[in-house]
XYZ file of C-alpha atoms in Angstrom:
109
model
C -7.000 -20.147 9.911
C -5.868 -16.612 10.633
C -8.174 -13.699 11.193
C -6.562 -10.398 12.015
C -7.255 -6.705 11.850
C -5.425 -4.787 9.168
C -4.653 -1.930 11.554
C -2.901 -4.359 13.940
C -0.303 -5.273 11.290
C 2.820 -3.144 11.658
C 3.660 -1.186 8.477
C 7.127 -0.829 7.018
C 8.162 2.209 4.979
C 9.284 1.042 1.533
C 10.106 4.541 0.273
C 9.040 8.040 1.249
C 5.274 8.029 0.702
C 4.937 4.216 0.433
C 3.912 1.924 3.312
C 3.680 -1.875 3.128
C 1.904 -4.264 5.484
C 2.496 -8.007 5.154
C -0.876 -9.257 6.377
C -0.443 -12.970 5.504
C 2.970 -14.654 5.224
C 4.699 -17.989 5.732
C 4.763 -17.145 9.471
C 0.982 -17.540 9.376
C 1.244 -20.995 7.791
C 0.657 -19.825 4.214
C 2.838 -22.191 2.142
C 2.382 -20.622 -1.297
C 1.466 -16.942 -1.255
C 2.012 -13.702 0.634
C -0.672 -11.017 0.914
C 0.546 -7.440 1.201
C -1.316 -4.166 1.454
C 0.366 -1.051 0.090
C -0.509 2.563 0.867
C 0.859 5.122 -1.586
C 0.542 8.794 -0.644
C -0.585 11.363 -3.257
C 2.285 12.180 -5.623
C 4.271 9.082 -4.585
C 4.946 5.819 -6.418
C 6.264 2.331 -5.877
C 9.661 1.755 -7.513
C 9.658 0.635 -11.130
C 10.811 -2.985 -11.115
C 10.329 -6.477 -12.552
C 10.634 -9.976 -11.113
C 10.385 -13.542 -12.435
C 6.969 -14.236 -10.910
C 3.475 -12.986 -11.674
C 1.422 -11.075 -9.176
C -2.036 -9.684 -8.814
C -3.351 -6.500 -7.237
C -6.803 -5.335 -6.165
C -7.309 -1.601 -5.679
C -9.135 -0.898 -2.418
C -9.264 2.899 -2.574
C -7.765 5.932 -4.222
C -6.827 6.712 -7.813
C -3.679 6.374 -9.832
C -1.999 4.699 -12.751
C -0.141 1.458 -13.126
C 2.805 1.700 -15.500
C 3.612 -1.517 -17.337
C 4.636 -2.992 -20.645
C 1.734 -1.295 -22.461
C 2.244 2.164 -20.952
C 0.144 3.756 -18.208
C -3.398 2.676 -17.353
C -5.771 4.461 -14.971
C -6.725 2.509 -11.850
C -9.152 3.178 -9.025
C -11.310 1.504 -6.424
C -12.330 -1.954 -7.662
C -9.665 -2.219 -10.382
C -7.957 -5.604 -10.700
C -4.390 -5.752 -12.061
C -2.455 -8.771 -13.382
C 1.297 -8.322 -13.821
C 3.013 -11.009 -15.888
C 6.369 -12.525 -14.919
C 9.223 -10.267 -16.037
C 6.971 -7.263 -16.753
C 8.411 -3.895 -15.673
C 5.825 -2.094 -13.513
C 5.037 0.448 -10.804
C 1.980 2.012 -9.144
C 1.700 5.826 -9.138
C -0.763 7.789 -7.022
C -2.176 10.575 -9.203
C -5.116 11.307 -6.898
C -5.693 13.406 -3.794
C -6.238 10.469 -1.402
C -4.075 7.509 -0.379
C -3.913 4.802 -3.075
C -4.424 1.528 -1.166
C -4.157 -1.893 -2.796
C -3.807 -5.576 -1.970
C -0.952 -7.398 -3.689
C -0.626 -11.201 -3.861
C 2.763 -12.716 -4.640
C 4.119 -16.262 -4.512
C 6.444 -16.990 -1.607
C 10.089 -17.028 -2.624
C 12.683 -19.487 -1.348
């Protein structure tokens, strides 16, 4: 079991305006999934991309849109997002506060 404080996990800057914290990884003994927390500053976005695996996101705070195969959809605190394998996507902060979300992805070899 691992119990840690989010603030104790060192962030990495993905892009200007986008921080990522890997809060649970294979280093913690997790054999199947990685849990990441992203912080997207107002006016910033994650890069538009696709990958061969699904992933899920839970919006902790802030407002924005997720751009995917069906266009843009508003997201905010409590929104749950499923992204299918191969689906082009990105998260865009359209609000005035940090957009913070948890992202679960399968571990890659």
